[in-house]
Short mmCIF file of C-alpha atoms and ligand atoms in Angstrom, two decimals:
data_model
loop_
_atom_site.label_atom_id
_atom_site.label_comp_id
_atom_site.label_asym_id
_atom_site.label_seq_id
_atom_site.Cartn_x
_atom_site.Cartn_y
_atom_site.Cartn_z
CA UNK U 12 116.10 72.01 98.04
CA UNK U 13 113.76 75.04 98.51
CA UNK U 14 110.64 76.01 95.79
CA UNK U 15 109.98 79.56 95.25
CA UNK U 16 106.78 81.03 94.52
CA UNK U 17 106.49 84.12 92.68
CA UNK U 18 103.48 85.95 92.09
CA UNK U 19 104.15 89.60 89.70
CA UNK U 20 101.00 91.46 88.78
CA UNK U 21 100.36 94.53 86.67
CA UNK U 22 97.65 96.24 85.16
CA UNK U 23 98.84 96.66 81.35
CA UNK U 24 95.83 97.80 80.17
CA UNK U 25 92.07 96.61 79.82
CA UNK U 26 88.68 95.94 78.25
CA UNK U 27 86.06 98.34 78.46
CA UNK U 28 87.85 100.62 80.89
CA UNK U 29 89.29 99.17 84.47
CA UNK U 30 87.08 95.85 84.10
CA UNK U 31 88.92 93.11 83.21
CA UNK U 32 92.36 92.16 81.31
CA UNK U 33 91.83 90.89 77.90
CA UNK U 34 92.33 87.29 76.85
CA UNK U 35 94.98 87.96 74.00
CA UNK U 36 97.41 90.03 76.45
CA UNK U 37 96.90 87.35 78.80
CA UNK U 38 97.83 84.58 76.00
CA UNK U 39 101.24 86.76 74.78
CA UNK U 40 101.51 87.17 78.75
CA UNK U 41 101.67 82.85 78.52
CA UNK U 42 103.88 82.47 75.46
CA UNK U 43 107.00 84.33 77.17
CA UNK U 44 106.35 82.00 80.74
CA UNK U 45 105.90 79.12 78.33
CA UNK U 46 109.66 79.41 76.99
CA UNK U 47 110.99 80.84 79.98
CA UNK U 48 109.61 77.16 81.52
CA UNK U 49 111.17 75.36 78.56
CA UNK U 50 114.51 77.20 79.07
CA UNK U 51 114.40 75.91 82.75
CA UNK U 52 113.87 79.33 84.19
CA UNK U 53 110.20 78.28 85.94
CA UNK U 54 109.19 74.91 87.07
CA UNK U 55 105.69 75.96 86.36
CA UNK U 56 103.47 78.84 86.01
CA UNK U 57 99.42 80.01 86.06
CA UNK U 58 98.35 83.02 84.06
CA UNK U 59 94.97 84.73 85.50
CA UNK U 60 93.84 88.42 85.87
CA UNK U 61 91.74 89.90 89.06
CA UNK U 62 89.80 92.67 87.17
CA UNK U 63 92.26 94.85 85.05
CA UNK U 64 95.35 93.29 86.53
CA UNK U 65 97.00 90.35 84.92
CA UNK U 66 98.55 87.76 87.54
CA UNK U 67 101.57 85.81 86.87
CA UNK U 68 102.10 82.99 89.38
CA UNK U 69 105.09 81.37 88.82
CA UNK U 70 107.24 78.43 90.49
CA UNK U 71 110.97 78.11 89.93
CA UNK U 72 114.43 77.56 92.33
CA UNK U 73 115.96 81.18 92.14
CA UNK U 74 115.20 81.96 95.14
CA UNK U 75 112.81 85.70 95.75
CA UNK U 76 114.20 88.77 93.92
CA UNK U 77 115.65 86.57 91.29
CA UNK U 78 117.19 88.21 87.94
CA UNK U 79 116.10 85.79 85.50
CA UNK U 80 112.74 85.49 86.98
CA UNK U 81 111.79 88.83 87.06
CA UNK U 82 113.21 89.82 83.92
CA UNK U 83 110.99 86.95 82.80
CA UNK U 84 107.67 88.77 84.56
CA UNK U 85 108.85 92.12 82.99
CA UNK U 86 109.01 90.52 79.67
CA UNK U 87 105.63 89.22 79.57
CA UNK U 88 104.38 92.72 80.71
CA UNK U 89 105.94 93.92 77.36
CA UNK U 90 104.77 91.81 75.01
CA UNK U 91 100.99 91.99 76.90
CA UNK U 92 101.02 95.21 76.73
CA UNK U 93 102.25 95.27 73.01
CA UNK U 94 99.40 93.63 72.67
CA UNK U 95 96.87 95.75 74.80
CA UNK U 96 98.29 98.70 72.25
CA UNK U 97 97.34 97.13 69.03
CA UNK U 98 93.66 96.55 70.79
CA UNK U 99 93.58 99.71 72.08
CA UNK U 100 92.98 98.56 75.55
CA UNK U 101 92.36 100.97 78.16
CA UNK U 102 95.57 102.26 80.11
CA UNK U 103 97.54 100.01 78.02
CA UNK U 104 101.04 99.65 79.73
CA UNK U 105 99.16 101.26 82.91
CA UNK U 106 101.53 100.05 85.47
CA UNK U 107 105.07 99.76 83.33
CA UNK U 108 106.29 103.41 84.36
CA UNK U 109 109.74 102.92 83.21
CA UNK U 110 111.09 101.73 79.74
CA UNK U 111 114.63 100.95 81.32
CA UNK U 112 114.09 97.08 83.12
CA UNK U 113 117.25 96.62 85.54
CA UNK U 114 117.09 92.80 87.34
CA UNK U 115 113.83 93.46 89.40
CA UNK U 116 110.32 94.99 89.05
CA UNK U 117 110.28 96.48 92.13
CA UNK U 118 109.91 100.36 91.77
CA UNK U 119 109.16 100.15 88.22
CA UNK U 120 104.98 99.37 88.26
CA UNK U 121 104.68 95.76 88.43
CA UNK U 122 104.27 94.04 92.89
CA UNK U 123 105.61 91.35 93.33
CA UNK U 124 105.10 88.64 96.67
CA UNK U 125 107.13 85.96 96.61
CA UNK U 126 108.03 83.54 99.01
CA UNK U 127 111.17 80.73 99.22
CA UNK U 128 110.36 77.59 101.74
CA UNK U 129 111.53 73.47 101.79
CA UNK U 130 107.95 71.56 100.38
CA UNK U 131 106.00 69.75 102.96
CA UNK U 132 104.68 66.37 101.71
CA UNK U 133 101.49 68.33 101.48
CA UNK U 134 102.21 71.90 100.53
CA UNK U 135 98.49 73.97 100.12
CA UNK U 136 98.99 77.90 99.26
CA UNK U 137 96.47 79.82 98.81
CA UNK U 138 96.73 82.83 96.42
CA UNK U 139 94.88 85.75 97.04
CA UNK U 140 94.46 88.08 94.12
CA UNK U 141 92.14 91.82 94.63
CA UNK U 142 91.16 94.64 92.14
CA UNK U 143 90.19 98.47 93.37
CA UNK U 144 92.02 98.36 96.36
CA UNK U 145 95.43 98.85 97.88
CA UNK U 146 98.01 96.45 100.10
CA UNK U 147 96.84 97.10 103.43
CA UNK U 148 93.68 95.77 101.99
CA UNK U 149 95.17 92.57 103.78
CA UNK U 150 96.03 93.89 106.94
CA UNK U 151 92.66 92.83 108.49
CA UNK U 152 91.89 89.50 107.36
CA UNK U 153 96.11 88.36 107.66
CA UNK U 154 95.56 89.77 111.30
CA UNK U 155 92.14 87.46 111.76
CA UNK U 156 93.77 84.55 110.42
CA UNK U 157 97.22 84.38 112.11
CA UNK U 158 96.23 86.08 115.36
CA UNK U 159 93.13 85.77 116.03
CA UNK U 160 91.63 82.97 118.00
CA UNK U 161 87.88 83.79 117.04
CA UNK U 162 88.79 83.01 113.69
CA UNK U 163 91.67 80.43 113.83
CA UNK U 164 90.50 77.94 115.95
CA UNK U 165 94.19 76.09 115.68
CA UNK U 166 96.01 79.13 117.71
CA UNK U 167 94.19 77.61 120.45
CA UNK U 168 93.45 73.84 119.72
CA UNK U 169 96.74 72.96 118.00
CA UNK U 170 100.33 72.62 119.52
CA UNK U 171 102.09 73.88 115.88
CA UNK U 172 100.12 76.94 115.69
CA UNK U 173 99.76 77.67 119.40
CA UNK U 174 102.67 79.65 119.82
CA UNK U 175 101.61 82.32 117.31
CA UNK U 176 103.07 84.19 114.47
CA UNK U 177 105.56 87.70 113.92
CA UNK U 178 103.99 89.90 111.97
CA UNK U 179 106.29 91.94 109.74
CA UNK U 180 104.91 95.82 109.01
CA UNK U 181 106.43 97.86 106.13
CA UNK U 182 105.87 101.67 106.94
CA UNK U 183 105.28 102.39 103.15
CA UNK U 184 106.27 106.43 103.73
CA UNK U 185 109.22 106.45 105.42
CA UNK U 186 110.23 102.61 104.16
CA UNK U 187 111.16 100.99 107.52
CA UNK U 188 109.82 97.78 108.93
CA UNK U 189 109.11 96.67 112.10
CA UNK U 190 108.68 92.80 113.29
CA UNK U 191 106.07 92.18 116.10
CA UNK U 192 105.10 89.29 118.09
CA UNK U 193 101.82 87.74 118.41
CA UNK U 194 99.92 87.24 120.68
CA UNK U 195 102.09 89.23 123.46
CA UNK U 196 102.47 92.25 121.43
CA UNK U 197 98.83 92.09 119.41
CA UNK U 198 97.92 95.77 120.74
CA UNK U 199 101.08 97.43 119.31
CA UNK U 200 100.98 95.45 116.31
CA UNK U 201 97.02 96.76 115.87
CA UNK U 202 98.14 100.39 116.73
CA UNK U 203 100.29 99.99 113.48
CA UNK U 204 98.47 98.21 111.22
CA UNK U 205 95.01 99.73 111.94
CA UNK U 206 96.59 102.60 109.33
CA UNK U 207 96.70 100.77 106.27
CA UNK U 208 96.96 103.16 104.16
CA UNK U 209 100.81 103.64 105.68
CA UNK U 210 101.53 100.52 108.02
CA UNK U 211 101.13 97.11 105.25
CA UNK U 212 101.45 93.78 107.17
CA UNK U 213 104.57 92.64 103.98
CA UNK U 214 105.22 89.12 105.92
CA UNK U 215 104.23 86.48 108.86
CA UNK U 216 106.16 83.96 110.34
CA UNK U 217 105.44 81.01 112.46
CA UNK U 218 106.93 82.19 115.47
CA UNK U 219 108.62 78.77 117.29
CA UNK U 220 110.73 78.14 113.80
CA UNK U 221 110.60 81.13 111.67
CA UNK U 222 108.81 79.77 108.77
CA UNK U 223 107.56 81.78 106.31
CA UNK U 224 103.59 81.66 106.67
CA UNK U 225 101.98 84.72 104.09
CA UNK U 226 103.54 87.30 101.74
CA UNK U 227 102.27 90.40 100.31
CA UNK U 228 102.81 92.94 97.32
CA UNK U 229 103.32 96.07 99.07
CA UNK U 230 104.37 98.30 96.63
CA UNK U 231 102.42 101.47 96.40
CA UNK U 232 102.46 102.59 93.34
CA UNK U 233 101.48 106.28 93.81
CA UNK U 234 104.04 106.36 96.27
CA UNK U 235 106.73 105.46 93.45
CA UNK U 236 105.27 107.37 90.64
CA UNK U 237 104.07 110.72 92.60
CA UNK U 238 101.10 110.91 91.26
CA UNK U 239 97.81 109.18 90.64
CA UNK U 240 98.35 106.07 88.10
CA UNK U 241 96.06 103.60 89.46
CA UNK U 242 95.59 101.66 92.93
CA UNK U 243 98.19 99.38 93.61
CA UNK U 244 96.05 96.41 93.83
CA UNK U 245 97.98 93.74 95.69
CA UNK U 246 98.38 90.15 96.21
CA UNK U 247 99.04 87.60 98.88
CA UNK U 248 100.57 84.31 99.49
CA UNK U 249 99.49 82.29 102.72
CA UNK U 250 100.40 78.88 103.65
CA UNK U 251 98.16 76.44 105.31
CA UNK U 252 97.53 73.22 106.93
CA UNK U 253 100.13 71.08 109.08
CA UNK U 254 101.21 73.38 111.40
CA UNK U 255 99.86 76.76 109.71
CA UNK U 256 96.25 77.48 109.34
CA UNK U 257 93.16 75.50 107.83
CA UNK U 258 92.74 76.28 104.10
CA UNK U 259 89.68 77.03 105.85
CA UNK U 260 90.70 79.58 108.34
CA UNK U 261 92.65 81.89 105.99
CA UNK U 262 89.40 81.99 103.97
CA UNK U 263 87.43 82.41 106.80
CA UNK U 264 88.17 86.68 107.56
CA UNK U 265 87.02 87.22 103.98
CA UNK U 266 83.09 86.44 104.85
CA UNK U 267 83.36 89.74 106.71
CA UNK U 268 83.45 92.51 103.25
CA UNK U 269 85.41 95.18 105.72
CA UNK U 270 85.81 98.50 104.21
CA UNK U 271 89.37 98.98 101.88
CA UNK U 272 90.80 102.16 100.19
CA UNK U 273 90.71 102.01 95.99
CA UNK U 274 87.10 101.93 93.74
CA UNK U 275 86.53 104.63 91.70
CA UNK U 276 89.60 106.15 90.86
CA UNK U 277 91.20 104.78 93.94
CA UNK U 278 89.64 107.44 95.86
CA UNK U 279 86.83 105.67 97.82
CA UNK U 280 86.20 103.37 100.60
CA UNK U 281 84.37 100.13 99.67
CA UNK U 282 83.45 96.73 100.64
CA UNK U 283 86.06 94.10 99.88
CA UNK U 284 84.09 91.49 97.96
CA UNK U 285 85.21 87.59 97.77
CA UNK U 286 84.49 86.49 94.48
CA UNK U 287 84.74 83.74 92.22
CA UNK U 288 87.19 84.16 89.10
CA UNK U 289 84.89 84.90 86.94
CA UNK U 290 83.21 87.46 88.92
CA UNK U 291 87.17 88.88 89.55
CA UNK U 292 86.43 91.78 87.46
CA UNK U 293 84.73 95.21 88.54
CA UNK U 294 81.48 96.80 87.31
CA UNK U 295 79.55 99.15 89.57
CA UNK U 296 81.58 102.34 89.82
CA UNK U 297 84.00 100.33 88.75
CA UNK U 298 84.18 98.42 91.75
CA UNK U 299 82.81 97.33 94.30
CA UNK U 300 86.57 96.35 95.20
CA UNK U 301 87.26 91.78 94.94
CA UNK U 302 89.13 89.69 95.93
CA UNK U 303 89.77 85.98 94.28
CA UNK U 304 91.50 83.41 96.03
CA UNK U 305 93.08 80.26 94.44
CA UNK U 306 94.28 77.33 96.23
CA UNK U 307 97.05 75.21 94.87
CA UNK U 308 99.15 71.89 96.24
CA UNK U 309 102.72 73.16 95.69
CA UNK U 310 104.13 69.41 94.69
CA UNK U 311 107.98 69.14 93.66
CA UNK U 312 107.63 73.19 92.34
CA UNK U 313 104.74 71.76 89.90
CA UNK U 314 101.41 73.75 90.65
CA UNK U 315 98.52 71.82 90.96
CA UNK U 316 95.12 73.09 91.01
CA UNK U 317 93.61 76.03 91.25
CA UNK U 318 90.76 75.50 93.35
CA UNK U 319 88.69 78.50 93.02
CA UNK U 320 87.96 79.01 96.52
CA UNK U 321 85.18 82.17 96.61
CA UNK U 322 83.26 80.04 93.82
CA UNK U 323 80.88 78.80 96.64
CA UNK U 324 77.58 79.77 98.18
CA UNK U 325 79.08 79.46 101.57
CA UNK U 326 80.10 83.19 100.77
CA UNK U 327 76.83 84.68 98.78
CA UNK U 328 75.79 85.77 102.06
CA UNK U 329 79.28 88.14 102.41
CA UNK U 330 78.72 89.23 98.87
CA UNK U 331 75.06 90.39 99.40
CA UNK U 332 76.33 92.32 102.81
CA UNK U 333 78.92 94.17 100.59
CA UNK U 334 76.33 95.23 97.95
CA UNK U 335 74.06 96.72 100.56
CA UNK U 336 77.45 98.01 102.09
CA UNK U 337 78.25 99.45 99.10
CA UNK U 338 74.70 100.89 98.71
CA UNK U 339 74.93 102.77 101.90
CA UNK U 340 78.33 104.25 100.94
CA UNK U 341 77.39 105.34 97.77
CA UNK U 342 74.59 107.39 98.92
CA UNK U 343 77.26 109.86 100.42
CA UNK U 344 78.67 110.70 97.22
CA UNK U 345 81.82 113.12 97.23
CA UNK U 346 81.44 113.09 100.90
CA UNK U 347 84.14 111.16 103.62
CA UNK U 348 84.26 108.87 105.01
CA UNK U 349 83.00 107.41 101.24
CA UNK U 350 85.56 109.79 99.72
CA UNK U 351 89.19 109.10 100.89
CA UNK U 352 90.86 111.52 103.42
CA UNK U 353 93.45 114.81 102.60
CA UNK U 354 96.75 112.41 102.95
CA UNK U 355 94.94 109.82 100.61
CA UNK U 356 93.37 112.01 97.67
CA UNK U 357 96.84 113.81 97.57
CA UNK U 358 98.11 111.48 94.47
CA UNK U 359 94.61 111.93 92.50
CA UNK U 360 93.57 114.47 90.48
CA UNK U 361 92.33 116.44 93.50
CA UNK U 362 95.00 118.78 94.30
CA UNK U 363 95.06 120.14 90.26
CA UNK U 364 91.20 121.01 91.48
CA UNK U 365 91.88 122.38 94.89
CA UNK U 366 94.99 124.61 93.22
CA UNK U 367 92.67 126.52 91.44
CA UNK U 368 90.56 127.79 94.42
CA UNK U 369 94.03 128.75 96.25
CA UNK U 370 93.39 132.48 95.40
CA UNK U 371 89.49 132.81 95.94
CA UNK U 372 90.36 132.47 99.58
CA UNK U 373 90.03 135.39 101.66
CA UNK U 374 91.79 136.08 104.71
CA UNK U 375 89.74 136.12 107.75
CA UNK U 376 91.70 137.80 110.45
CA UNK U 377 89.23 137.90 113.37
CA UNK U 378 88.59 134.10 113.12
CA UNK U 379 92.28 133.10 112.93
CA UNK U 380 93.52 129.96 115.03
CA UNK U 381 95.48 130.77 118.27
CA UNK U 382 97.32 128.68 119.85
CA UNK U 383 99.40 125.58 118.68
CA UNK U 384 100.39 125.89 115.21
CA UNK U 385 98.50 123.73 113.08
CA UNK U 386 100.52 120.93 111.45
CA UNK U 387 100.84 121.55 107.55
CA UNK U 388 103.45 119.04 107.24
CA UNK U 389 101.80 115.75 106.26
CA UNK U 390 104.74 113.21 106.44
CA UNK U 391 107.27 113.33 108.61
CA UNK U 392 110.50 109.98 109.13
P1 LIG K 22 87.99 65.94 106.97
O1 LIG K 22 87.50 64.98 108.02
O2 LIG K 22 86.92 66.26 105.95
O3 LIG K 22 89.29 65.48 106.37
O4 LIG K 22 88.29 67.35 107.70
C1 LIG K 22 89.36 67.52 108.54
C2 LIG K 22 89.47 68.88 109.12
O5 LIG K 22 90.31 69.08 109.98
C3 LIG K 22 88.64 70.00 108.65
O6 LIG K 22 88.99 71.23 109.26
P1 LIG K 23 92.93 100.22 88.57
O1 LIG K 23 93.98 100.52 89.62
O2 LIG K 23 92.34 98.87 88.81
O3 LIG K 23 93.50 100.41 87.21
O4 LIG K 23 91.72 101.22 88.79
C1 LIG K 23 91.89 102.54 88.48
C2 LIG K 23 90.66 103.37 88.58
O5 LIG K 23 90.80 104.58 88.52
C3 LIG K 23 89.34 102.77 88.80
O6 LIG K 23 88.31 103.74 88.79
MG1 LIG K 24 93.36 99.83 85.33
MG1 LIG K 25 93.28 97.05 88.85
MG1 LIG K 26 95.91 99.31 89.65
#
């Protein structure tokens, strides 16, 4: 008998701008898991927020991509953002960009990561939830804590984990994935994923048995809609302990706040700040961009906890580097490397500005570039 965790996330509108999902969308988010759990459809189910997004984590035996189960997420997104309308909330139904729900979420606003696997005795998860930022937010620390031995202490010291883990990569443009081994192909893999804007780590496996290990939402939701509605602030699912890593190793790449795509309207490079939850909503420039991480025991598909795992002075130290961080970024205003790059700010509100300029250009004929043409195609499959 396998347990399924599901974790569907959506930003249906907030309280004082992007800050933080209000507590009576959250509740009408609750009532429709509540019945769905009576009806049998979940085993169990949390209801949080990071920021403006409201979380759903959910525990059931449908199996991923389930019907039932996502129609279930989709229908709590309604009625919470029913709900965000009558308040007047911010963006209300932000991230529902379809009216026309048809078995999944996927492509219509909502990310989902979910992950099937048989329950060890002992089955820790931890649940990693961010705001201002985008999937391959994750690429780093899922890197650090399933490939690297600097950081994961069990690749080398423990017979389970000493094998390593595949990383599956989801090329979010042209929708193809590619599976890699670690550690003998840890260069390619970091020639893909070092583009994270394009190359999201979606899954890892343990590499001797093919066990599931981590999950991530990868959906990009600019991507989908074609234009600027939001980041597409993911979240993660990681196993640990007995045979994957410590609880204490998959938290230990966030005490490092690396930079990640998303703040201010998605546009700007930031620290990534570990937070507790309720420091999981965004302030200065609406960011800096957080992450919360809850830890659960997964026991017969009940889920027990959370732990809030970030709610500890071990990491003030990473959250006062990512406020000078994001100091020293935001003293180069519209400038890159702060600002996002052409490819990036193409689905924000850039282009509408840049459009208007297109004619005050002059041509400059003696300057013109010889030589190979220069590449005006951004994408290509
Ligand atoms: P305890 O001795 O506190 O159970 O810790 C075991 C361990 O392996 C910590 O990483
Ligand atoms: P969200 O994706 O969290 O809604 O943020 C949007 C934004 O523009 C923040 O400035
Ligand atoms: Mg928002
Ligand atoms: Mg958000
Ligand atoms: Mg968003």
């Amino acid at each position: 008998q396998t347990t399924t965790i599901s974790v569907i996330k959506a930003d249906i509108g907030s309280l004082a701008g992007h800050h933080v999902v209000h507590p009576d969308t959250m509740a009408a988010a609750a009532k429709v898991l509540a019945e769905a759990k009576s009806k049998g459809i979940l085993i169990d189910y949390y209801v949080t927020n990071a920021g403006d997004d409201l979380e759903l984590i959910m525990t059931h035996r449908k199996g991923v991509d389930a019907p039932e189960v996502h129609e279930t997420a989709w229908n709590a997104f309604k009625e919470a953002a029913k709900v965000a309308k009558e308040l007047g909330l911010y963006a209300a139904g932000q991230d529902l960009l379809t009216d026309a729900f048809s078995g999944n979420v996927r492509g219509l606003g909502p990310s989902a990561a979910e992950m099937e696997f048989v329950e060890r005795p002992a089955e820790p998860v931890v649940i990693f939830m961010a705001d201002k930022t985008e999937p391959g937010a994750f690429n780093l620390p899922l890197f650090r804590i399933f490939a690297d031995p600097f950081t994961t202490a069990g690749l080398v010291i423990d017979p389970k984990l000493h094998d390593g883990f595949k990383f599956e990569v989801y090329d979010v443009i042209a929708g193809k994935y590619v599976v890699m081994n670690c550690p003998e192909e840890m260069y390619d893999l970091l020639a893909l994923i070092g583009t994270p804007g394009r190359f999201v780590v979606r899954r890892v496996y343990r590499k001797s048995d093919n066990e599931i290990a981590a999950v991530v939402a990868v959906e990009r939701l600019n991507l989908i809609a074609g234009q600027y509605v939001g980041k597409d602030d993911p979240v993660a699912i990681v196993r640990a302990q007995s045979g994957f890593p410590a609880v204490g190793e998959v938290l230990e790449p966030f005490a490092f706040p690396h930079l990640v795509a998303g703040w201010m309207r998605g546009s700007h490079f930031g620290p990534l700040m570990p937070v507790s939850q309720r420091n999981a909503r965004c302030t200065r420039f609406d960011g800096p961009p957080r992450v919360v991480a809850l830890g659960f025991q997964i026991k017969n598909g009940r889920l027990i906890g959370p732990a809030d795992l970030f709610d500890d002075p071990a990491f003030d130290e990473a959250r006062r580097t990512a406020q000078v961080i994001a100091d020293y970024m935001r003293r180069h205003g519209p400038f890159m490397p702060h600002r996002l790059g052409p490819e990036e700010m193409e689905y924000t509100t850039l282009p509408a500005v840049l459009q208007k300029l297109q004619n005050r250009f002059v041509e400059s004929k003696l300057y013109q570039v010889k030589g190979p043409k220069v590449k005006t195609e951004l994408l290509h499959d």
